[in-house]
Short mmCIF file of C-alpha atoms in Angstrom, two decimals:
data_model
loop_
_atom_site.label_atom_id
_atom_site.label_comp_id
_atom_site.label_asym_id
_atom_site.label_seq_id
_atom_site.Cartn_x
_atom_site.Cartn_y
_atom_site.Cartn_z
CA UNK N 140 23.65 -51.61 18.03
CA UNK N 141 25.84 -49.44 19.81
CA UNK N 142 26.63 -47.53 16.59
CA UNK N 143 22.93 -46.80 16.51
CA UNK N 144 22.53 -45.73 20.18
CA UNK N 145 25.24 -43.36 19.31
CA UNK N 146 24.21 -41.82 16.27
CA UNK N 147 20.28 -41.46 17.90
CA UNK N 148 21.96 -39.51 21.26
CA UNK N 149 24.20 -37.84 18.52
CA UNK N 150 20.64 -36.41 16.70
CA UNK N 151 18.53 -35.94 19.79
CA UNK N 152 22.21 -33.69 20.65
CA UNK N 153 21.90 -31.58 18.12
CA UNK N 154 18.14 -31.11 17.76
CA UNK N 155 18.26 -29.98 21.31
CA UNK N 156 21.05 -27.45 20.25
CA UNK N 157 19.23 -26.03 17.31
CA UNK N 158 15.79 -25.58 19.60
CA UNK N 159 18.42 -23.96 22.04
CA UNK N 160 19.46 -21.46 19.24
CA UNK N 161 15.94 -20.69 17.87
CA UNK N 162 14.83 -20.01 21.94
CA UNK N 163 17.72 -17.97 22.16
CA UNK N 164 16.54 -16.10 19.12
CA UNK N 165 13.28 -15.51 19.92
CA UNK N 166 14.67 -14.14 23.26
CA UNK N 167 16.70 -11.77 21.85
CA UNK N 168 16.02 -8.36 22.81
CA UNK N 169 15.76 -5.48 19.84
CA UNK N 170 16.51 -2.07 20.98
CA UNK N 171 14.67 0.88 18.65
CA UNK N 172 14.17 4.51 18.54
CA UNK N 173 11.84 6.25 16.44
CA UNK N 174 13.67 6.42 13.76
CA UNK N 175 14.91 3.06 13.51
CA UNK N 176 11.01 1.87 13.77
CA UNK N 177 10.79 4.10 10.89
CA UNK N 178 13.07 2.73 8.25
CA UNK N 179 12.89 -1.03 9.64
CA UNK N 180 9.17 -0.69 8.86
CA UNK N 181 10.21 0.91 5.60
CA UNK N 182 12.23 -2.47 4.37
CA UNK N 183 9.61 -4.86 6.27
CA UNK N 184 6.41 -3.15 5.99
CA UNK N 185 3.70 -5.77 4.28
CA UNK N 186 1.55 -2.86 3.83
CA UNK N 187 4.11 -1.04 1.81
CA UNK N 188 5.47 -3.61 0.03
CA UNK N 189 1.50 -4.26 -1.47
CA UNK N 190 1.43 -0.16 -1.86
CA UNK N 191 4.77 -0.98 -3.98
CA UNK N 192 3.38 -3.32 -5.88
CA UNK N 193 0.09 -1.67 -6.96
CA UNK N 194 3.07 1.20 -8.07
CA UNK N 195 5.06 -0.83 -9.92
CA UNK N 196 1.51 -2.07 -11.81
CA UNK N 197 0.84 1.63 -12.61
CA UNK N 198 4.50 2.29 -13.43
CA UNK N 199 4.57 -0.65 -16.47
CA UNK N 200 0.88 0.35 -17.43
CA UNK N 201 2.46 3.70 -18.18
CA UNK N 202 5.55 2.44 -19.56
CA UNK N 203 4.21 0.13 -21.90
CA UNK N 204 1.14 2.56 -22.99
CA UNK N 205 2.46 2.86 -26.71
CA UNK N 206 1.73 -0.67 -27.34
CA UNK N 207 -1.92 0.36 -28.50
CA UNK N 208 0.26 1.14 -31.96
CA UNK N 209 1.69 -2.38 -32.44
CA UNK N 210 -0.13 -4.43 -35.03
CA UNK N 211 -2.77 -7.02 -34.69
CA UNK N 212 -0.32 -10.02 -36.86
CA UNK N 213 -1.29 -13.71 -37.01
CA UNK N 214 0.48 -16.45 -38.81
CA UNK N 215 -1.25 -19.87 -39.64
CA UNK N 216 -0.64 -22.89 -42.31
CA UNK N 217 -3.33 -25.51 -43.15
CA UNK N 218 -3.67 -28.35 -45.08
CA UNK N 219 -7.01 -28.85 -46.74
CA UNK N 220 -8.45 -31.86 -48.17
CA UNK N 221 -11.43 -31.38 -50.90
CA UNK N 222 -14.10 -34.15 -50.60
CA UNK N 223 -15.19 -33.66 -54.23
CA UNK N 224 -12.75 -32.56 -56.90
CA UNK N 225 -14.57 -33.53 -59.99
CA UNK N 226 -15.03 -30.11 -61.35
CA UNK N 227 -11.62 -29.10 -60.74
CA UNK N 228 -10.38 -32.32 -62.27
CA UNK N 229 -12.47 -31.88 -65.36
CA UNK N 230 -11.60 -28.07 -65.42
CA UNK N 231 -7.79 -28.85 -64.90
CA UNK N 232 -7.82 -31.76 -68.05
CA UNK N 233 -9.40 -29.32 -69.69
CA UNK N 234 -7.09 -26.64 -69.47
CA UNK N 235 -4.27 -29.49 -70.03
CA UNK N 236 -5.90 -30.27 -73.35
CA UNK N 237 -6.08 -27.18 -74.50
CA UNK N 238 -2.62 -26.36 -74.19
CA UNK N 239 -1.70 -29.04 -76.14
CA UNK N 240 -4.24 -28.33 -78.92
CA UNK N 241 -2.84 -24.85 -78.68
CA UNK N 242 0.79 -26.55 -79.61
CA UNK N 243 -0.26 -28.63 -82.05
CA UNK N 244 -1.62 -26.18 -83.69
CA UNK N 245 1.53 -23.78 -83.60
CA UNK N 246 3.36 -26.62 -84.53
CA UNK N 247 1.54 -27.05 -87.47
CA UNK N 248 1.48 -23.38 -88.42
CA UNK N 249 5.44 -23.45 -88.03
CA UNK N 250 5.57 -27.06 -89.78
CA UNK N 251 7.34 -28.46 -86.66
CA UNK N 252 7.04 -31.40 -84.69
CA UNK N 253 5.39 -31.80 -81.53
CA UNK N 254 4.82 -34.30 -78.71
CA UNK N 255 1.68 -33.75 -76.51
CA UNK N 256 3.22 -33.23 -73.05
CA UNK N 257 -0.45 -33.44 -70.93
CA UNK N 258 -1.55 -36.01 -68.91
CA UNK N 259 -4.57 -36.33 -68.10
CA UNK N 260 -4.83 -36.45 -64.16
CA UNK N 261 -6.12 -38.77 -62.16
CA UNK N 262 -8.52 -39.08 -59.28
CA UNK N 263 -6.35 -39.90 -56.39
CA UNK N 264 -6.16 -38.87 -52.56
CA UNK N 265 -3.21 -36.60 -53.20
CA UNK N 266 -5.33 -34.42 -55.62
CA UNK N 267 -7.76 -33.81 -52.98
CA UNK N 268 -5.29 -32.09 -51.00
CA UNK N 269 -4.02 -28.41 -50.96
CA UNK N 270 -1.63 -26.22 -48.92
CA UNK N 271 -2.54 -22.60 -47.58
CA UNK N 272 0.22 -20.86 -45.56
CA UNK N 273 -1.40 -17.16 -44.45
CA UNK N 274 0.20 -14.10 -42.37
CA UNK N 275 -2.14 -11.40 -42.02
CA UNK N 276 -1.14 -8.31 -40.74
CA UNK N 277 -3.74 -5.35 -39.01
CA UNK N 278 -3.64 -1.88 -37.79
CA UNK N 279 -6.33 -0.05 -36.09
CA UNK N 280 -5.06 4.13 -35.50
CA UNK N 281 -7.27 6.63 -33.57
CA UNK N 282 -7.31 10.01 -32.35
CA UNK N 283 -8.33 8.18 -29.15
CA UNK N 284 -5.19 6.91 -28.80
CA UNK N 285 -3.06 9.62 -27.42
CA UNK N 286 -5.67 10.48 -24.70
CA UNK N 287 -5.19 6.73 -23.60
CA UNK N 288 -1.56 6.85 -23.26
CA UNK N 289 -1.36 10.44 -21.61
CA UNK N 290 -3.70 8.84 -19.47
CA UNK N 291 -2.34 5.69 -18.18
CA UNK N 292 0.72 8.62 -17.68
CA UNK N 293 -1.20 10.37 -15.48
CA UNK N 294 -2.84 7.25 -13.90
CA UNK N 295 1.15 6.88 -13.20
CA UNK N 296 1.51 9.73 -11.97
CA UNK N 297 -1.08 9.84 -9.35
CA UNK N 298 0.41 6.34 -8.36
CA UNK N 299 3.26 7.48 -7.32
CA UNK N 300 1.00 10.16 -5.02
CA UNK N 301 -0.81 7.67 -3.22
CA UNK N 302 2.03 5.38 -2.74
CA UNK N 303 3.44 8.40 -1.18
CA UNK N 304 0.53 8.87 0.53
CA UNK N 305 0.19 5.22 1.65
CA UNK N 306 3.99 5.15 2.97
CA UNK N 307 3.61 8.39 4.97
CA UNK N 308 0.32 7.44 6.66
CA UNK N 309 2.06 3.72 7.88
CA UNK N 310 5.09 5.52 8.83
CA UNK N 311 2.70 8.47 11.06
CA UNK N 312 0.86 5.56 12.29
CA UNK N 313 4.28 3.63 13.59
CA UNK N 314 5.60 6.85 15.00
CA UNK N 315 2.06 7.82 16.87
CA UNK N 316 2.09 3.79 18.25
CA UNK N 317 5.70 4.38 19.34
CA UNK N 318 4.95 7.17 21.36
CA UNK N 319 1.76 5.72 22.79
CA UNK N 320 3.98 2.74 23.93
CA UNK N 321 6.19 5.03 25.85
CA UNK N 322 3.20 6.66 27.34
CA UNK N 323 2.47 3.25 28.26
CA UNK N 324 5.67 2.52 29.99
CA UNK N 325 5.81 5.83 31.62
CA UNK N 326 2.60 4.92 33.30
CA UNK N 327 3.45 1.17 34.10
CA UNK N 328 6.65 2.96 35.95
CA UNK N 329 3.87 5.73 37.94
CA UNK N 330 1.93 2.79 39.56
CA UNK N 331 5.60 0.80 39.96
CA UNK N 332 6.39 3.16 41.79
CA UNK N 333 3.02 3.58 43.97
CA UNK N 334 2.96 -0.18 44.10
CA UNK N 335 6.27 0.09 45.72
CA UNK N 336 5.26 2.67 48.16
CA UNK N 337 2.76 0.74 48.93
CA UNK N 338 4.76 -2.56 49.47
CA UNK N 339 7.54 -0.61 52.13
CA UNK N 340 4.23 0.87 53.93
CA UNK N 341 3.08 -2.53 54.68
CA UNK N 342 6.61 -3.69 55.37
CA UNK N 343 6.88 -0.52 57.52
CA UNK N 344 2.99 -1.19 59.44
CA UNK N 345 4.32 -4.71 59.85
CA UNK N 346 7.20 -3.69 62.06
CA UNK N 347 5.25 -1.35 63.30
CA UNK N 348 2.53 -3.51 64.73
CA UNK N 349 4.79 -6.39 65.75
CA UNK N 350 6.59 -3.36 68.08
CA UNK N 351 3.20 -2.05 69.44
CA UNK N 352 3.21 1.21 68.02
CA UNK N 353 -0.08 1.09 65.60
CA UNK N 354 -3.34 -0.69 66.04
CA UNK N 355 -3.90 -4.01 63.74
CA UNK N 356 -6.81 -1.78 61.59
CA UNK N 357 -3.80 0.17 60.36
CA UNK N 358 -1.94 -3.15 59.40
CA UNK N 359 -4.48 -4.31 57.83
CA UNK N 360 -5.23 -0.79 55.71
CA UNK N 361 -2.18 -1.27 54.36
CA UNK N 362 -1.56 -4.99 53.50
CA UNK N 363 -5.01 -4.15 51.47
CA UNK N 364 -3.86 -0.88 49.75
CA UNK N 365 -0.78 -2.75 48.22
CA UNK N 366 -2.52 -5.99 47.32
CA UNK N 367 -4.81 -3.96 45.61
CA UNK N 368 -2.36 -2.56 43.60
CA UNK N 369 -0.92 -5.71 42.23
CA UNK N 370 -3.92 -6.58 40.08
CA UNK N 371 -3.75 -3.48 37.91
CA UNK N 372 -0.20 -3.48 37.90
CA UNK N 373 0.05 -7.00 36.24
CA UNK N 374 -2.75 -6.19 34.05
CA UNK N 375 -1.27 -2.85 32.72
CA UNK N 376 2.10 -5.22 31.67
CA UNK N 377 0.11 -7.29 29.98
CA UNK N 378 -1.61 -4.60 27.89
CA UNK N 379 2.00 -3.09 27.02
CA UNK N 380 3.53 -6.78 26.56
CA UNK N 381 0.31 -7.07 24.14
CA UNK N 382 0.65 -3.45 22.01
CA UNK N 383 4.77 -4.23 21.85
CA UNK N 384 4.05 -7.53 19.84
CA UNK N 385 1.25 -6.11 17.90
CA UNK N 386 4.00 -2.57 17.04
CA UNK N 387 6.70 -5.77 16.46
CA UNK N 388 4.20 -7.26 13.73
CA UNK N 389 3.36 -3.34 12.43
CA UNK N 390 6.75 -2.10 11.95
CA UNK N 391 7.65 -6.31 9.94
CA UNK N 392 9.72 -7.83 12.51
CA UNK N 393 9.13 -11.61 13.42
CA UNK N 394 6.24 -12.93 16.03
CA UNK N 395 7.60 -13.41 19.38
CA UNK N 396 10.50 -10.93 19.02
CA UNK N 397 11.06 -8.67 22.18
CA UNK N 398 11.34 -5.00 21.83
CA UNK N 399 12.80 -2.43 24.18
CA UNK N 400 12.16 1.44 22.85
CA UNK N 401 14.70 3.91 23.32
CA UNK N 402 13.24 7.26 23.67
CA UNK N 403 11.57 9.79 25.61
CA UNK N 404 8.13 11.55 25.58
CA UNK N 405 9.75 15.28 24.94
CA UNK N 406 8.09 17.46 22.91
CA UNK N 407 9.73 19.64 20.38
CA UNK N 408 7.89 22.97 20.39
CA UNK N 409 6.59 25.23 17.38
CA UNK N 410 5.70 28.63 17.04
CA UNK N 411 3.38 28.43 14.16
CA UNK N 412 -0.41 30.38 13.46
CA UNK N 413 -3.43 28.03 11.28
CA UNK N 414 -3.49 31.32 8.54
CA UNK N 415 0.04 31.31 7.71
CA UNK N 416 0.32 27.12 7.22
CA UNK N 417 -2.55 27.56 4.94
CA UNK N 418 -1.11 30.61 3.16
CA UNK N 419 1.82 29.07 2.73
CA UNK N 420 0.99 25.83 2.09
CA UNK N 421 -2.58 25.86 0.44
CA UNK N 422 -2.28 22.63 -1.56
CA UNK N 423 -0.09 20.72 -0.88
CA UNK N 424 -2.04 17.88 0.81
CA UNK N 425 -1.16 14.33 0.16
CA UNK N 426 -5.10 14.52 0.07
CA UNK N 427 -6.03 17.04 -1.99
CA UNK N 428 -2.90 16.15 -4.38
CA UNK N 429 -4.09 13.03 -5.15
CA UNK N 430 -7.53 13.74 -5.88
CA UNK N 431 -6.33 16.10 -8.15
CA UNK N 432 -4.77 13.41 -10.23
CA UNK N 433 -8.09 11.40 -9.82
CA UNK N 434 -9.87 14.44 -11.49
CA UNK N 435 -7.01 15.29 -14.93
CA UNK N 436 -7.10 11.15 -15.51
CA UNK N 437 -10.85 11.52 -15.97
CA UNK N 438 -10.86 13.88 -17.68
CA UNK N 439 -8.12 12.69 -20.21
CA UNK N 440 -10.58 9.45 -20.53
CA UNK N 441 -13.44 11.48 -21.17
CA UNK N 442 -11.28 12.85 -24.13
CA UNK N 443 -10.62 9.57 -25.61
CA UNK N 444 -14.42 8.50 -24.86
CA UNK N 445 -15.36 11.70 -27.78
CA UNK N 446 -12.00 11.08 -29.78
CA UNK N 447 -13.35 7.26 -29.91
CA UNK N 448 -16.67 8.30 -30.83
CA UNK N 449 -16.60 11.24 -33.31
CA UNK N 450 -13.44 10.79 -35.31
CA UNK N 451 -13.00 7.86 -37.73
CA UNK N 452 -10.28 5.28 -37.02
CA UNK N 453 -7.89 4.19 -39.85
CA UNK N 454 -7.75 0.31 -40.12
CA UNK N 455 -4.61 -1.40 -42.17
CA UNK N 456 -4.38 -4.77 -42.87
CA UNK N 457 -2.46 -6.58 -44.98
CA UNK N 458 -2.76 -10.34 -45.69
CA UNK N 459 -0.04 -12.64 -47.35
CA UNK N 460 -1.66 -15.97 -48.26
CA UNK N 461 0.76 -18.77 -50.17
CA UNK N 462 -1.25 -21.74 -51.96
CA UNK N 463 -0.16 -25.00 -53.25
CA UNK N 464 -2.58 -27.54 -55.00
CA UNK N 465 -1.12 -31.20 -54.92
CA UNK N 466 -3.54 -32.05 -57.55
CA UNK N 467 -0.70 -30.72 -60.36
CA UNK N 468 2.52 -31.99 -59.97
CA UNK N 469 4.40 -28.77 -59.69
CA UNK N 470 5.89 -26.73 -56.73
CA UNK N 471 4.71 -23.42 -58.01
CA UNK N 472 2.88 -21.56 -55.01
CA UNK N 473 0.37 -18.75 -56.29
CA UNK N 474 -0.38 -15.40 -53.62
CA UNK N 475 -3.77 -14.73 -52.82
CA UNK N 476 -2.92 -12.37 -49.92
CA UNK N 477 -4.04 -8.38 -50.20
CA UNK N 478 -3.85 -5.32 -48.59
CA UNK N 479 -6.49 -2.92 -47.56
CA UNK N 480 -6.91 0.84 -45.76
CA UNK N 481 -10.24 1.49 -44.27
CA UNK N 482 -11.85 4.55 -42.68
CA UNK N 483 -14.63 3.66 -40.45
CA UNK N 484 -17.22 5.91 -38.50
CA UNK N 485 -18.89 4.29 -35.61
CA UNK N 486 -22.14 6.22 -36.44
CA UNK N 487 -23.77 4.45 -33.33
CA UNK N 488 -21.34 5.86 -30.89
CA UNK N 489 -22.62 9.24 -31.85
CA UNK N 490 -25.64 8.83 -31.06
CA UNK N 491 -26.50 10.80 -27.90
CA UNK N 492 -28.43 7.80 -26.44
CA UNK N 493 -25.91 5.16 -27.36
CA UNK N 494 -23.72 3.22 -24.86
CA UNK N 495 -21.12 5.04 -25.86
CA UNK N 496 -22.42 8.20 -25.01
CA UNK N 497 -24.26 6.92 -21.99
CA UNK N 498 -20.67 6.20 -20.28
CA UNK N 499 -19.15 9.30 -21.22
CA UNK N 500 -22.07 11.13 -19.59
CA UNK N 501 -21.27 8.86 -16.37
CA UNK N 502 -17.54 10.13 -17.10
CA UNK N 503 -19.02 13.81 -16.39
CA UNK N 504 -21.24 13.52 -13.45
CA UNK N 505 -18.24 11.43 -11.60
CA UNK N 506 -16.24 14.77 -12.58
CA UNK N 507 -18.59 17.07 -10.99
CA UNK N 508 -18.99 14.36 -7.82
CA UNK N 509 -15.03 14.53 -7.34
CA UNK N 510 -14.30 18.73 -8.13
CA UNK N 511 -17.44 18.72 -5.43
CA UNK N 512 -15.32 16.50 -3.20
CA UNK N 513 -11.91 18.33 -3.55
CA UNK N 514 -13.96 21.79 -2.71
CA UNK N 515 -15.09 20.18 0.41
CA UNK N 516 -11.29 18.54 1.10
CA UNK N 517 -10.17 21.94 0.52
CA UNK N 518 -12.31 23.17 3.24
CA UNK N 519 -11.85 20.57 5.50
CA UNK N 520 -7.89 21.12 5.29
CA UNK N 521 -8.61 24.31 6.66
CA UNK N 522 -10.88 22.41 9.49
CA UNK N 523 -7.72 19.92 10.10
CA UNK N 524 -4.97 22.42 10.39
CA UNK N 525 -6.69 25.22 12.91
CA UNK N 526 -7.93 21.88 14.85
CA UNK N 527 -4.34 20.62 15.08
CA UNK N 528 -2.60 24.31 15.52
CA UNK N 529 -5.45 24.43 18.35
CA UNK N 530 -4.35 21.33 20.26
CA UNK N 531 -0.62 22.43 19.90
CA UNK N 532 -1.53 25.44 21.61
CA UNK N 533 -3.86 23.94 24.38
CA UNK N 534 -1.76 21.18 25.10
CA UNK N 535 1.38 23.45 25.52
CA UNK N 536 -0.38 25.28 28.17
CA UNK N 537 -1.51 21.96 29.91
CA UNK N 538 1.94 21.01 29.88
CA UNK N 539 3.39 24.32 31.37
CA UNK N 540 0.11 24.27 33.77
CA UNK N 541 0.87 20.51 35.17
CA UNK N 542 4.60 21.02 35.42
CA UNK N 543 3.64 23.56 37.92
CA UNK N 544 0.87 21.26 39.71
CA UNK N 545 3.67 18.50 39.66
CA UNK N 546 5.55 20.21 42.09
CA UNK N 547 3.18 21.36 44.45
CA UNK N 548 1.65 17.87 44.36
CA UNK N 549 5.60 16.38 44.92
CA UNK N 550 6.03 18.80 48.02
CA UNK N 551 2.39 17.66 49.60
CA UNK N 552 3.12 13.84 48.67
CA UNK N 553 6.36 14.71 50.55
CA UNK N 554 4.99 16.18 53.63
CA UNK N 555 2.25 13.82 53.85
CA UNK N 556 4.45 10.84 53.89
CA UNK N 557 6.74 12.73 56.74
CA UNK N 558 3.34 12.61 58.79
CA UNK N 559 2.26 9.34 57.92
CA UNK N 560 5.71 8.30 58.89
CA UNK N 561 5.50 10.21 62.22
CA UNK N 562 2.02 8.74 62.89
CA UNK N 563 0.35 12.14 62.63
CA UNK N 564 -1.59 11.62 59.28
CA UNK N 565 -3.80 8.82 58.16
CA UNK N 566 -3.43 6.37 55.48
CA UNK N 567 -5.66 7.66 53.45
CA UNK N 568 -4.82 11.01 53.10
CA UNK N 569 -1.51 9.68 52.30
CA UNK N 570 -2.92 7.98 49.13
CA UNK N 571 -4.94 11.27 48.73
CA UNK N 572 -1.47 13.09 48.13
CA UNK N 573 -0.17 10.30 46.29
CA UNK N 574 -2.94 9.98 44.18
CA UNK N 575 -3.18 13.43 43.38
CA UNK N 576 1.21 13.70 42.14
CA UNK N 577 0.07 10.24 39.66
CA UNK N 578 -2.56 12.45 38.33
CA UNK N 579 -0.28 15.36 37.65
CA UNK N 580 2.42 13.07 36.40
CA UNK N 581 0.43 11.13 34.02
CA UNK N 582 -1.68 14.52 32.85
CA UNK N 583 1.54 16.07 31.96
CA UNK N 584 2.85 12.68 30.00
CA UNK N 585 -1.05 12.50 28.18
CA UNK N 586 -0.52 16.45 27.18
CA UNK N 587 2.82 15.79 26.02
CA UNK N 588 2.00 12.94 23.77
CA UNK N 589 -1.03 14.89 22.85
CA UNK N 590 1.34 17.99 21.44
CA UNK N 591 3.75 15.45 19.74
CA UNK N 592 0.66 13.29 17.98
CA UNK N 593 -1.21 16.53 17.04
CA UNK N 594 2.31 18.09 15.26
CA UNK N 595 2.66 14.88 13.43
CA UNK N 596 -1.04 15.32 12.11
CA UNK N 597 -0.17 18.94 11.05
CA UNK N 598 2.98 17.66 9.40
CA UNK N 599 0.89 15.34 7.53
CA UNK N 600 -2.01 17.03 6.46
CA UNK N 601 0.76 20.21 5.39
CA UNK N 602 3.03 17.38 3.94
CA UNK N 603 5.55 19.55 5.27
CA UNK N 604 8.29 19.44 7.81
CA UNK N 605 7.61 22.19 10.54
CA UNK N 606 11.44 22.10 11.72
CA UNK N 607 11.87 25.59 10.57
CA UNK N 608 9.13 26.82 13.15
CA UNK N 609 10.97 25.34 16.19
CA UNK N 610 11.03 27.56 19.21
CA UNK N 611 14.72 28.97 19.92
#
């Protein structure tokens, strides 16, 4: 019994350690910068790991595209019984006979002996029974053929675009969420800080009051001004505690795992005009690339649609067939097997109103509908990069603009506390001035993620790195 109580306290010891470890993992804190975001989400990403796979689909579908020249071949073996064998018993006595009546009568001719050597067979349930062995070979060759391959190729090909294409658009999205949380925190610190101005004014109008110096009104102004602020305080941690698990579960890391970023919301700045991106870099959207692709694979499969349909396709077969009757008592197997080489026209598929024809006039109209759609993606490139060159340019003004209102509003936040401390300036136009610096912080901090978010976009839409346009 006491063995028992042992072991049990023992157990309930070391399931209490291992919950204690698996707390203490889920507490652990992981540290990130941009860049680690980046490549964690690279090895972790579910998103890319499905983009992988749909790649690695294409990738064998290419690979294996030959395979359309490997023969048809089939191998089989049956044993047959005959229900009625009467005519082949009556042919095969007959034969029988007639070999011996064929030596007898040699025999005679030469003046030799001879000893019929037929016997007559027998009906029995082994001579209703025969063995067929069969291996059939077939080939069918068309001109088709090599538009299919160069098109699973180029179905390959564009693959490996989109993956591309996925992998870059997950990774902009990580990068623009990172920032956005740091915009985030930079905020939650702005009303920290307010909240804790507001907290030593109400300490302050507490002493204060309890010394004489201000009515109770002015207590009670400021008791309610920092109360106040604790509601949307707690509420904007809660948002950010919210968008740091939801960027945990983006960028593959486990549920529950807390993240600290390790950055700051600086801006690297470019020197770059909308007409020389595009004349430098006309085509070389993800975008644009891609359909592309789209466009020469359809149009290789509209050349194996007419190959299919207007050129004849070769068919080879060959067929080895082995047969065995156990109605004669022999082992001898006899070949029935042949082989053949056919030419045959689908005359059908010519036909302008046939299926056949019917698809590949689909084929063509879904050809015009994309080369429409990559003329309008071409355009709207254009749209995308002066919109994002614009917002570089505007929001680096905003930024110099607000730096500037940031420290006027700092010097009247400063004098206006002096006052209020002094007694010779209300409460409210202290929150006024305070009120006004947030603004100008915050603007700046908005402006700066809006220049870093709208130089990723370029980036991406260029599929280019802009490094080499950095200001000096």
């Amino acid at each position: 019994m006491k063995k028992n109580f042992a072991a049990a306290i023992l157990a309930l010891a070391s399931f209490g350690a291992m919950f204690a470890q698996e707390q203490a993992d889920k507490e652990k804190i992981v540290t990130l910068t941009v860049e680690q975001a980046v490549e964690f989400a690279k090895e972790n990403s579910k998103t890319l790991k499905s983009a992988e796979i749909d790649l690695e689909m294409k990738k064998r579908a290419s690979q294996y595209s030959w395979n359309v020249f490997l023969p048809s071949l089939q191998g089989s073996f049956t044993a047959a019984r005959s229900t009625d064998i009467q005519s082949a018993l009556s042919q095969a006595n007959g034969m029988g006979q007639m070999g011996d009546a064929i030596g007898a009568l040699a025999a005679a001719v030469l003046k030799k002996p001879y000893t019929p050597s037929f016997k007559p067979i027998q009906e029995s349930e082994k001579a209703h029974w025969a063995l067929v062995g069969d291996v059939s070979a077939s080939l069918n060759l068309n001109a088709a053929y090599i538009s299919k391959i160069r098109a699973a190729k180029a179905d390959f090909e564009g693959g490996k675009i989109t993956w591309e294409q996925s992998q870059k658009e997950t990774l902009l999205n990580i990068r623009k969420l990172f920032y956005g949380l740091l915009l985030q925190q930079e905020s939650l610190e702005v009303k920290r800080a307010s909240m804790e101005n507001a907290r030593q004014r109400a300490s302050q109008a507490e002493a204060n009051y309890r010394n004489g110096l201000i009515p109770e009104l002015r207590l009670l102004n400021a008791q309610v001004t920092y109360e106040n602020q604790k509601p949307e305080f707690e509420s904007a941690q809660q948002a950010l505690s919210q968008q740091m698990d939801a960027f945990a579960f983006l960028v593959g890391l486990p549920v529950g795992t807390k993240i600290q970023l390790e950055g700051s919301i600086e801006p690297v700045f470019v020197n770059v005009t909308s007409e020389d991106l595009l004349e430098k870099y006309p085509d070389s959207s993800l975008e644009i690339r891609s359909l592309q692709s789209k466009i020469d694979s359809l149009k290789l499969s509209l050349s194996a649609l007419n190959l299919s349909a207007f050129t004849p396709s070769l068919a080879l077969s060959y067929n080895y067939q082995p047969m065995r009757s156990l109605m004669l008592d022999s082992n001898k197997w006899t070949d029935q097997g042949k082989f053949s080489a056919t030419l045959v026209w689908n005359i059908t598929n010519m036909l302008p109103f046939s299926a056949s024809r019917q698809q590949a006039s689909d084929v063509k109209d879904n050809l015009r509908k994309l080369e429409l759609t990559l003329e309008t993606l071409k355009e709207n490139q254009k749209l995308k990069v002066k919109k994002a060159v614009d917002t570089l340019n505007q929001a680096r003004e905003q930024i110099d603009s607000m730096g500037r209102n940031i420290t006027l509003a700092q010097r009247a936040y400063d004098s206006s506390a002096r006052s209020y401390r002094n007694g010779t300036t209300e409460l409210l136009d202290l929150r006024d001035s305070e009120s006004q610096l947030n603004q100008a912080k915050l603007g700046q901090l908005n402006q700066k993620f809006n220049y870093i978010s709208a130089l990723m976009d370029l980036e991406y839409a260029l599929n280019t790195d802009l490094s080499e346009y950095k200001e000096q």
